[in-house]
XYZ file of C-alpha atoms in Angstrom:
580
model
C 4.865 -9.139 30.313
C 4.431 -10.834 34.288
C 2.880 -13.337 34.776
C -0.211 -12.341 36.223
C -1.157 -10.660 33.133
C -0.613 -13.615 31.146
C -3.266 -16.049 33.495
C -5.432 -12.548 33.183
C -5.390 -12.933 29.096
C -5.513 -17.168 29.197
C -8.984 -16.835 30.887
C -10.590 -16.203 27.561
C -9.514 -19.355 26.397
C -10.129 -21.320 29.163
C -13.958 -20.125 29.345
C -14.364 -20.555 25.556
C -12.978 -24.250 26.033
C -15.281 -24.838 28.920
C -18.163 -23.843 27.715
C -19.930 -22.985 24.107
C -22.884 -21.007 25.589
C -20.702 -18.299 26.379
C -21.404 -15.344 23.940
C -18.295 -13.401 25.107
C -14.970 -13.298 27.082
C -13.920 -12.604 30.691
C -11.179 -10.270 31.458
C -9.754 -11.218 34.812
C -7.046 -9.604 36.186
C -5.295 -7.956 39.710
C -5.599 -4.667 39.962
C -1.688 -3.818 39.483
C -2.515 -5.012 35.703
C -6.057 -4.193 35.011
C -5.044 -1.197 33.464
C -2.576 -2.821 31.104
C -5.521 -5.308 29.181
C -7.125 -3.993 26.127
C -10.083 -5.147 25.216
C -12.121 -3.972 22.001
C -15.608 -5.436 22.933
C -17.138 -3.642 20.007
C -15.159 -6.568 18.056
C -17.964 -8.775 15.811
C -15.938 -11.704 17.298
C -13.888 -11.925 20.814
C -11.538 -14.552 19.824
C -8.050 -14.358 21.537
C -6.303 -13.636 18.301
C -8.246 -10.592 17.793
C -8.106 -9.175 21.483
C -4.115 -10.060 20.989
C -4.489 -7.938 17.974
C -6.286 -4.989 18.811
C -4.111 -4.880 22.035
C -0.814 -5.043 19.833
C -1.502 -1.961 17.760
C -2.979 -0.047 21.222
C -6.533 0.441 20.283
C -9.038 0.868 23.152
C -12.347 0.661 22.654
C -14.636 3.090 24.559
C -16.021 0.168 26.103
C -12.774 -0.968 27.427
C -13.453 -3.482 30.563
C -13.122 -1.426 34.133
C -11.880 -2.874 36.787
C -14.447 -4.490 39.450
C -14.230 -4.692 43.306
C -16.783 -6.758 43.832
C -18.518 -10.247 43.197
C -22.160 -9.156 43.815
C -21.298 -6.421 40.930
C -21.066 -9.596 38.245
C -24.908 -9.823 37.994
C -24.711 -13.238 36.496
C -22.757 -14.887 39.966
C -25.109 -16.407 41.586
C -24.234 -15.955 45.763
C -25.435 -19.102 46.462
C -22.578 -21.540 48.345
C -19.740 -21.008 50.824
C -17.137 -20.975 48.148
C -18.416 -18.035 46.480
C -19.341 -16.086 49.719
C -15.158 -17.083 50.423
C -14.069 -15.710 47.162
C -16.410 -12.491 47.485
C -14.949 -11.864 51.174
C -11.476 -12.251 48.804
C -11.959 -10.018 46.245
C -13.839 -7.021 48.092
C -10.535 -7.166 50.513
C -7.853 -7.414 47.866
C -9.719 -6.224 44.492
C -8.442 -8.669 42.134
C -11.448 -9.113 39.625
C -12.219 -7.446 36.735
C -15.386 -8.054 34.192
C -17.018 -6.207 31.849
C -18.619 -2.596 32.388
C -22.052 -3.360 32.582
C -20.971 -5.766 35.563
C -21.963 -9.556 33.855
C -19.976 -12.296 32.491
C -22.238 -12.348 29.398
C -23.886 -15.604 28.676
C -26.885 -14.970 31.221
C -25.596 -18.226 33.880
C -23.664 -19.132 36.480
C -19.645 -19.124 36.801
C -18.731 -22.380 36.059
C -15.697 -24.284 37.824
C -13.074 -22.944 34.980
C -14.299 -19.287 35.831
C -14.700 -19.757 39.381
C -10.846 -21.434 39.774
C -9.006 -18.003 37.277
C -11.025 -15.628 40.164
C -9.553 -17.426 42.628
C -6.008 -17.672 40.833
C -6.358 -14.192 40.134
C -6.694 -13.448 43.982
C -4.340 -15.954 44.707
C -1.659 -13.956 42.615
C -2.294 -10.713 44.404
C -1.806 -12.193 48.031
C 1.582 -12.994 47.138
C 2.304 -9.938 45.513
C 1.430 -8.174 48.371
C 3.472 -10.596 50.186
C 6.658 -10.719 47.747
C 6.100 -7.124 48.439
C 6.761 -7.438 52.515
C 3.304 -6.046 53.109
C 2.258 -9.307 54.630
C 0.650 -7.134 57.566
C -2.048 -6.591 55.026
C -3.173 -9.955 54.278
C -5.477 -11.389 56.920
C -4.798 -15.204 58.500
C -8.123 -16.414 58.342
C -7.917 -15.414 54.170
C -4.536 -17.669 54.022
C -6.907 -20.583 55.919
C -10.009 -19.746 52.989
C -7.225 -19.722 49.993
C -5.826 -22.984 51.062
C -9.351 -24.340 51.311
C -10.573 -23.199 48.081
C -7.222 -24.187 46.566
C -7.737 -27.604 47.401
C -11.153 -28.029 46.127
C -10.293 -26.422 42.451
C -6.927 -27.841 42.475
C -7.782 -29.459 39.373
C -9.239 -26.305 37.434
C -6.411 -24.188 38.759
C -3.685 -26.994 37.557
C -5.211 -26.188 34.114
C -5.104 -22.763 34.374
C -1.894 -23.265 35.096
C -0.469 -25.415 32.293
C -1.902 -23.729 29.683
C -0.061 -20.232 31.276
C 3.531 -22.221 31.090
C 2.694 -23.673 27.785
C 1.572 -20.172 26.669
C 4.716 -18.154 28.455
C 7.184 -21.201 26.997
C 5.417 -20.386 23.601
C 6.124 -16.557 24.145
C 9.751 -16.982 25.185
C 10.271 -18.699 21.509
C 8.275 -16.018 19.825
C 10.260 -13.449 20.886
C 13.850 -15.321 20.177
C 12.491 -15.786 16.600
C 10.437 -12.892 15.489
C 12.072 -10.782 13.125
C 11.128 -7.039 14.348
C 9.163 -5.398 16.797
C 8.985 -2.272 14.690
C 9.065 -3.821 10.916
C 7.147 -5.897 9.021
C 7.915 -7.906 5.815
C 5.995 -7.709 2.380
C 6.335 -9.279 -0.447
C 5.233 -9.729 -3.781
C 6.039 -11.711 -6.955
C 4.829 -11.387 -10.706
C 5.292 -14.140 -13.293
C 4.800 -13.112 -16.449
C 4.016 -14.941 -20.200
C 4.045 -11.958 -22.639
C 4.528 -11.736 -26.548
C 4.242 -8.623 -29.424
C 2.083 -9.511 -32.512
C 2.019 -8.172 -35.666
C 3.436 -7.607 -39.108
C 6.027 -4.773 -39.013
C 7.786 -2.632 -35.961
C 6.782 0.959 -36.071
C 8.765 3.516 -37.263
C 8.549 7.034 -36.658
C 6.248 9.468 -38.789
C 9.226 12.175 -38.787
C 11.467 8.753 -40.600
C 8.376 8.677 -42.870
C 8.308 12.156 -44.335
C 12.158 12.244 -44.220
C 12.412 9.228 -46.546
C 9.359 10.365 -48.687
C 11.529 13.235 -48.903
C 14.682 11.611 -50.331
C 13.091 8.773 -51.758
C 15.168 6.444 -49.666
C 13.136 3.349 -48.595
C 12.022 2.587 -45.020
C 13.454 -0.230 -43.419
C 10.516 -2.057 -41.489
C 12.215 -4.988 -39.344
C 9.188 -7.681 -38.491
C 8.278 -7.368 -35.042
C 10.041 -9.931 -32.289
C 7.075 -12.080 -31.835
C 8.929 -14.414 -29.495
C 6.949 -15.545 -26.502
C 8.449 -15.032 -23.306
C 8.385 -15.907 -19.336
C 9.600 -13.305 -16.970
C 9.482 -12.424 -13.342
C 9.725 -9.452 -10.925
C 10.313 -9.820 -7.260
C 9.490 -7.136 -4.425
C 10.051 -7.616 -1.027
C 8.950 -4.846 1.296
C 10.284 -3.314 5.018
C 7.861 -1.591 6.048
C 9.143 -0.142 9.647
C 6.892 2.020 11.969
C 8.247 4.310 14.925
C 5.281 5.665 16.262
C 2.571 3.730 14.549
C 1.942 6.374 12.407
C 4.541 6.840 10.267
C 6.218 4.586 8.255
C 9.854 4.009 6.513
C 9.394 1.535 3.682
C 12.471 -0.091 2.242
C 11.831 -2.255 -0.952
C 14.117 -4.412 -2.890
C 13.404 -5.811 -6.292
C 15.074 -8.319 -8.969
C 13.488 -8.400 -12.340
C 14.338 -9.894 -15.674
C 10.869 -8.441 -17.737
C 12.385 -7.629 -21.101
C 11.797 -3.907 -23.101
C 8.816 -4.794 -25.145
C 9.395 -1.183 -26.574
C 12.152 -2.950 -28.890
C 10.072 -5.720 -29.590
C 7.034 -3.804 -31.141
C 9.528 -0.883 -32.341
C 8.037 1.415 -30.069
C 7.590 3.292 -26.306
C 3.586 2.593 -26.656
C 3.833 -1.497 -25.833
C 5.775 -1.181 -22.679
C 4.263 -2.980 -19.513
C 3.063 -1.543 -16.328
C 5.442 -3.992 -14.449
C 8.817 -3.186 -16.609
C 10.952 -1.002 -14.900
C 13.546 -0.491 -12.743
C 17.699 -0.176 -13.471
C 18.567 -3.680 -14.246
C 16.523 -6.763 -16.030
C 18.868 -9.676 -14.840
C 17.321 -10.374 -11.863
C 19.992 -8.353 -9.895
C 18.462 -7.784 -6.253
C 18.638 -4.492 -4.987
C 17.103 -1.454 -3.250
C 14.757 0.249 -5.959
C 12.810 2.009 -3.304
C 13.469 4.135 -0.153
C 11.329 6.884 1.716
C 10.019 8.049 4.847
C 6.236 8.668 5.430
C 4.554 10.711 8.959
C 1.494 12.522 9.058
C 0.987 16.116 9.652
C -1.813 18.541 10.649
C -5.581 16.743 10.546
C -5.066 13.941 7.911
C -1.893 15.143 6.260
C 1.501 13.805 5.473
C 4.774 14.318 4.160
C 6.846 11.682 2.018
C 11.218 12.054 2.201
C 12.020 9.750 -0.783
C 15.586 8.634 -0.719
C 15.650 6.494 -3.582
C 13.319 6.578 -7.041
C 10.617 8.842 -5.510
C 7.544 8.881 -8.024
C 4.562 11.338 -7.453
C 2.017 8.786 -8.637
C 3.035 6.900 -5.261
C 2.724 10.120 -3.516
C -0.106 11.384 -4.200
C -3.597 11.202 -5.611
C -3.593 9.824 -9.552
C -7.493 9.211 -9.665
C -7.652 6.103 -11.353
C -7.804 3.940 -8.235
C -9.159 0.261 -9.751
C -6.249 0.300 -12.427
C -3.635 2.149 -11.555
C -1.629 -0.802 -9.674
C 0.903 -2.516 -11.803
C 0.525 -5.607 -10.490
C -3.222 -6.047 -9.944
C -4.331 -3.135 -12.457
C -3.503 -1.939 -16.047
C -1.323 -3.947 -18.147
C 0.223 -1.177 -20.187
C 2.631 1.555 -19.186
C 0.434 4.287 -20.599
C -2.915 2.873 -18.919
C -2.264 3.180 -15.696
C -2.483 7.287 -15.059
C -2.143 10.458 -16.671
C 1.361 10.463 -17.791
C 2.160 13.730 -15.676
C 2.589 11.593 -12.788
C 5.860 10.350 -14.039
C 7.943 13.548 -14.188
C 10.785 13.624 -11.991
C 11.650 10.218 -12.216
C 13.538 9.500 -15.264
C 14.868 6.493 -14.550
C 18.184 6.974 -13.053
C 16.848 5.891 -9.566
C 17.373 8.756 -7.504
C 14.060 10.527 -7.269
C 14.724 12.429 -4.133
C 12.735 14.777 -2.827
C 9.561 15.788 -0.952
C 6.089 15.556 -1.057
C 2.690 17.287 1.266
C -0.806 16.348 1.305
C -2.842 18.088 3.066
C -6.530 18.614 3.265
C -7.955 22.492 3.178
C -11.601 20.904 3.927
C -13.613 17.875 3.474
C -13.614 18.588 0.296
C -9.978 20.432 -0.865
C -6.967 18.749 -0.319
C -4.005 20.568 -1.723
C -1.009 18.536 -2.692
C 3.077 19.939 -3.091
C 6.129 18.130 -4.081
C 9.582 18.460 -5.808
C 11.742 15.774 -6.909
C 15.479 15.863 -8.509
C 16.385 12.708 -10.713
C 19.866 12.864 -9.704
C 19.857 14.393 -6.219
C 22.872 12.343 -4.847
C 25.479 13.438 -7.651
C 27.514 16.597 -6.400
C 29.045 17.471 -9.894
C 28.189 20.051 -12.010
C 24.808 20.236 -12.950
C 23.243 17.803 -11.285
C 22.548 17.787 -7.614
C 19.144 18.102 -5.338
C 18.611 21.581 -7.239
C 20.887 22.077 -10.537
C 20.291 19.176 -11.969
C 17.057 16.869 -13.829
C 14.049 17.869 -11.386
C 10.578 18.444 -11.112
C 7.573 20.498 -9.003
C 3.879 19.577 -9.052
C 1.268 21.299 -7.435
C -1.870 19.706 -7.264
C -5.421 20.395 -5.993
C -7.479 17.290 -5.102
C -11.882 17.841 -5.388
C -14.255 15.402 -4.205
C -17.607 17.288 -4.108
C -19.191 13.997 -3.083
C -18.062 10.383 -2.265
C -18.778 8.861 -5.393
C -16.493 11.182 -7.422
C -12.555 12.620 -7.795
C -11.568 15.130 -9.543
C -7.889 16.751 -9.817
C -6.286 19.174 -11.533
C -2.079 19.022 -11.185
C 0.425 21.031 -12.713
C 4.377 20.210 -12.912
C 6.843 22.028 -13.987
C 9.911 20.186 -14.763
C 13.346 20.372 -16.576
C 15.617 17.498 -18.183
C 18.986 18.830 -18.156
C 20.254 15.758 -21.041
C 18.109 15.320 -23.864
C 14.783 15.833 -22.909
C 14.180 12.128 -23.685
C 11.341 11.244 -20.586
C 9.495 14.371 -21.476
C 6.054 12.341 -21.868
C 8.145 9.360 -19.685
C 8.392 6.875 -22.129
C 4.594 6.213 -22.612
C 3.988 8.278 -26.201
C 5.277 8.256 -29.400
C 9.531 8.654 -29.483
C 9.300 12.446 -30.896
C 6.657 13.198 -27.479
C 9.483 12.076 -25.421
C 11.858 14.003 -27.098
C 10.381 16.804 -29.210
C 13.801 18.494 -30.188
C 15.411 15.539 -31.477
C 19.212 14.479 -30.707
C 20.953 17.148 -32.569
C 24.212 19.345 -32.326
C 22.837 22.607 -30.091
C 24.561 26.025 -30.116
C 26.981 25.146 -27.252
C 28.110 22.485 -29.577
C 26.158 19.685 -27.370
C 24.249 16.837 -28.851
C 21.009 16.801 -27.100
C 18.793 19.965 -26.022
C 18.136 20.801 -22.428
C 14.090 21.018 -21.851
C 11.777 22.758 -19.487
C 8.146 21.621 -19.793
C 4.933 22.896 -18.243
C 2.562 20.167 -17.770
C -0.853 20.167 -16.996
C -3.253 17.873 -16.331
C -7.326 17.203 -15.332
C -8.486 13.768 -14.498
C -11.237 12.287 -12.506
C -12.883 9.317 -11.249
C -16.638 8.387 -11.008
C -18.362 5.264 -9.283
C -21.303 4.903 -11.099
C -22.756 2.005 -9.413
C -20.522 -0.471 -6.893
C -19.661 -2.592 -10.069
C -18.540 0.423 -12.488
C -16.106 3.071 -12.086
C -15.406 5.092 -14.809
C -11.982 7.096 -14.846
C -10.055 9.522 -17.457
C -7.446 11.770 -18.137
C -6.730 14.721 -20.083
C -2.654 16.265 -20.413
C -1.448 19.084 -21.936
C 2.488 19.698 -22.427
C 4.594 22.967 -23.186
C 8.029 22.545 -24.025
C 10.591 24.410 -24.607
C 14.198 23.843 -26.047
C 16.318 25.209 -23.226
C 19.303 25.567 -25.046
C 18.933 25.166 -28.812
C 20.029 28.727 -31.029
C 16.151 28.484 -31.906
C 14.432 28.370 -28.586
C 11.952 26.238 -30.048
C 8.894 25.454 -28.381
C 6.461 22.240 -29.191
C 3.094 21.209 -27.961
C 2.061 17.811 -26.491
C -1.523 16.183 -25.789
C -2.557 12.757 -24.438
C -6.064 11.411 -22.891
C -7.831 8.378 -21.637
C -10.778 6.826 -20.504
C -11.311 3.861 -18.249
C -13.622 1.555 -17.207
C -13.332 -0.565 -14.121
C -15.965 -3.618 -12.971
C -14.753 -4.661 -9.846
C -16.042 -7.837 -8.284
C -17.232 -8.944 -11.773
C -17.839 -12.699 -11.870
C -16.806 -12.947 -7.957
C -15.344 -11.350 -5.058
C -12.031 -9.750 -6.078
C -11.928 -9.986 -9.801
C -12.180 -6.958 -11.888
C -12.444 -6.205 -15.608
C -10.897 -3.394 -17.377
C -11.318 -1.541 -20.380
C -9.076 1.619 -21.327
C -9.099 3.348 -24.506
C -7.339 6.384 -25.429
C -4.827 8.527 -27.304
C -0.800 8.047 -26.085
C 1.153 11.329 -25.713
C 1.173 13.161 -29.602
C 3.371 16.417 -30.738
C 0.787 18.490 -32.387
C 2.201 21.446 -32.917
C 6.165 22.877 -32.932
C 8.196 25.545 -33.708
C 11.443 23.250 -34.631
C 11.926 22.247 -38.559
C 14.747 20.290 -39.478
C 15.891 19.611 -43.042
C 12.562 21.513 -44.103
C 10.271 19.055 -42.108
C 7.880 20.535 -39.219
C 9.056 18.012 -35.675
C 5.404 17.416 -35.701
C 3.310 13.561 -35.470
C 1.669 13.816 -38.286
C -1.594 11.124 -37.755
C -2.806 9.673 -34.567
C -2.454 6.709 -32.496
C -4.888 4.809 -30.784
C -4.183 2.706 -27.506
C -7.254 -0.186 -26.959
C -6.400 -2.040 -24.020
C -8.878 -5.303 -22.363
C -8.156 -7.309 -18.886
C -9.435 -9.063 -16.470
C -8.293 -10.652 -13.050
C -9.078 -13.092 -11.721
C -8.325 -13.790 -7.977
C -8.183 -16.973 -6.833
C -7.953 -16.478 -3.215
C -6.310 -13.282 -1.135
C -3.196 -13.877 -2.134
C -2.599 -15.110 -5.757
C -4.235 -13.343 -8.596
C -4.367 -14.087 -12.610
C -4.894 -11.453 -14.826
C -5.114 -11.902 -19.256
C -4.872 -9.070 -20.943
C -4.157 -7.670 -24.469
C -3.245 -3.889 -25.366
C -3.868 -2.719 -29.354
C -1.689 -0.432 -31.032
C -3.677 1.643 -34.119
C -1.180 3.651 -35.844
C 1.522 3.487 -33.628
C 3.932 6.025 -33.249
C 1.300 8.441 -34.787
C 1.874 6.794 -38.131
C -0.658 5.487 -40.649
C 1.522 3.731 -42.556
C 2.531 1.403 -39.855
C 0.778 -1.668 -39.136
C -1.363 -2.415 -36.074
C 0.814 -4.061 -32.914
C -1.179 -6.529 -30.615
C 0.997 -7.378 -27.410
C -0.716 -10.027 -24.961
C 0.219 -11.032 -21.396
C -0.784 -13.324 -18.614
C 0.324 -11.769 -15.129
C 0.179 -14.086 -12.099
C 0.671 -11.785 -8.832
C 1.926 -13.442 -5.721
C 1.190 -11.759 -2.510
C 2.912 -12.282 0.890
């Protein structure tokens, strides 16, 4: 940036320091530069930082300043001494003024000395570019005589001018040295976690049930790990822009949140904020895609690395769908169709489109293969794990969200994340681990899922959010082609700003994903759940200021596992997010 548009942005500044009257800024500049300030007068406030701001990301307001050829233009000048009628002479010759569009300084008085000396250092600039520029021809003698008299009598406004511009250039210089990126900024976020299970027994299984009714063995119920623990996740963020548009995030994470799955004895107390491929705080890159808009309001997501479509696209459930800030359960957080195509493995790569059909429509595509990096035999971007969703996105007014998704996916292992790891252990695999006709242990699956969910903001302090999923599975390549039937639903209840600005409570009740119906039986007993859990969940958050939140909560097991025999699991948590 020269130098003459740095003493062009330091006069705001220097007339907010002279002066407290003034109800807005000047924009001085020569008229090589004018072009290059701008200025969002629109702004509430019209403090430096915020011009700065607005200027950095290239927004223009429509009232950006134009550039001025004349004093008498600045209606609030008064043209009432010689060294005005001098600087007028100046600036109609040279043009090196520029104000605001309706022609005043704002503020409804006279320039004071501060003002007067950055018009005159603005034309004082322009003389010698024209001069640096061998068009001295151009510039009058008589206006060298006039600049060396008003120089002298603001010498000691236009030494201040001048300061502050190599204090503010010096600044610059060390700004630049140091900054990180031009393109790239740095997020980050931290979670601290005190967590525990409660209870009397882990669950087991109804199928373990009815098979040791069956055979009269006993059950072996192991107490549940009721230790209380401290944990942590760390995220820091790249997020890199080429085009201010688009965006390439790259996002590492260490973790050490234990499995509470093992604690409680089952896939229904798991955390929003477990996760990832390690739990030994091991740093690495967990997350890696490529965002850039398309069309009117569309865009299209690359994912590299653990692609999810709940971060793609729509999930409806926008107060507590964050795993940081919102639910506290795996389960509560979004219809659990969301989760297909990402297994766990950490690949996830794949594509995603949104993109709006009206005001009203917006129609979303994606596909994503678990293990699209692996060139053996089935596996790969297309023969291996994968999954499609379509999804079409209603919002008949701008209170309420509706969607209805559908994904078709295929497991080529065990079928083990067909409900992802949020129902009961038979909903995530319905076909069980057994020997298949090729001799295999395990049973390839294909699933149809479908799902409808919605959110609707009542008032500004209620939303009210829910889910309904339906699953189809099929037993790709068991002798039996068996086929089983899966069903899960919620309802939520967000109060956002509840007991002050940023805090929210939460309330989600609802059924985790259930086998109701199947065509396998082994050893005479129907792969069925034969009763019905219940998941209660209650939080609240509590922000203490924009960057550090607190958030008790407690999620209830009834029946877990779909079992009445088992005994009710309470697991608690106190999550303290850190953002930066």
């Amino acid at each position: 940036m020269s130098n003459n548009l740095w003493k062009s942005l330091l006069v705001n500044p220097v007339l907010l320091s002279a002066t407290l009257t003034v109800s807005a800024t000047i924009g001085i500049a020569t008229a090589a530069n004018a072009s290059e300030i701008k200025v969002d007068t629109t702004a509430p406030s019209t403090s430096l930082d915020q011009l700065n701001a607005y200027s950095n990301e290239g927004v223009v307001s429509a009232n950006d300043a134009g550039q001025v050829t004349s004093v008498s233009q600045l209606s609030d000048v008064r043209p009432t001494d010689w060294a005005f009628q001098a600087l007028q002479s100046l600036v109609e010759r040279y043009g090196c003024i520029a104000g605001y569009p309706d022609r005043t300084y704002r503020g409804n008085r006279a320039l004071t000395r501060y003002e007067f000396a950055a018009g005159l250092n603005a034309c004082l600039d322009r003389v010698n570019e024209l001069i640096a520029a061998s068009t001295a021809d151009l510039v009058k003698k008589e206006d060298l005589a006039t600049l060396q008299t008003l120089q002298e009598q603001f010498a000691a406004e236009l030494a201040t001018l001048r300061g502050r511009v190599d204090s503010l250039e010096a600044r610059t210089t060390t700004l630049e040295k140091q900054q990180f990126s031009t393109t790239t900024k740095l997020q980050g976020e931290a979670i601290f976690s005190i967590s525990g299970a409660q209870g009397d027994s882990k669950a087991v299984s109804s199928l373990l049930e009815r098979r040791a009714a069956e055979t009269g063995a006993a059950v072996a119920r192991p107490d549940v790990d009721d230790n209380t623990t401290f944990s942590n996740r760390v995220r820091l963020s790249l997020r890199t822009s080429f085009t201010g548009q688009d965006t390439l995030l790259t996002r590492i994470q260490g973790r050490n949140i234990t499995d509470f799955a093992g604690a409680a004895g089952t896939n229904m107390a798991d955390l929003s904020y477990e996760g990832g491929r390690t739990a030994d705080n091991s740093a690495f890159i967990d997350k890696l895609f490529y965002r850039f808009p398309i069309g009117q309001g569309g865009n299209v997501t690359l994912d590299a690395i653990n692609g999810e479509f709940y971060g793609n696209v729509n999930n409806f459930n926008p107060l507590l769908a964050s795993d940081s800030q919102g639910s506290i359960s795996r389960f509560g957080r979004f219809n659990p169709i969301y989760r297909q195509g990402a297994s766990g493995s950490g690949s996830g790569a794949g594509v995603t489109i949104n993109y709006p059909l009206s005001q009203a429509f917006t129609v979303s595509l994606g596909y994503l293969a678990d293990n699209g990096n692996d060139p053996t035999d089935k596996n790969g971007l297309f023969n291996g794990s994968n999954a499609a969703l379509a999804q079409l996105a209603f919002k008949p007014s701008s209170n309420i969200d509706l969607g209805f998704t559908y994904v078709r996916s295929y497991d080529r292992l065990t079928g083990a994340s067909v409900s992802s790891g949020t129902g009961s252990a038979l909903s995530n695999n319905p076909f069980g681990n057994f020997i298949n006709a090729g001799g295999v242990r395990g049973s390839a699956v294909s699933a149809d899922h479908f799902g409808v969910q919605g959110s609707f903001k009542v008032t500004p302090g209620l939303v009210l959010s829910g889910w309904g999923g339906l699953t189809k599975a099929h037993a790709e390549n068991r002798a039996t082609n068996a086929d089983a039937t899966i069903l899960n639903w919620a309802v939520g209840l967000a109060f956002p700003d509840l007991g002050g600005k940023g805090n929210m409570a939460g309330l989600i009740f609802g059924m985790p994903p259930k086998v109701t119906d199947s065509d396998l039986v082994v050893n005479g007993i129907r792969q069925e759940d034969e009763d019905t859990s219940f998941h209660l969940e209650g939080l609240y958050r509590l922000r203490l200021n924009d960057k550090i939140s607190i958030t008790p909560g407690i999620i209830v097991l009834f029946n877990p596992e779909h079992n009445n025999a088992n005994d009710t699991v309470y697991v608690g948590t106190i999550r303290t997010t850190f953002s930066f």
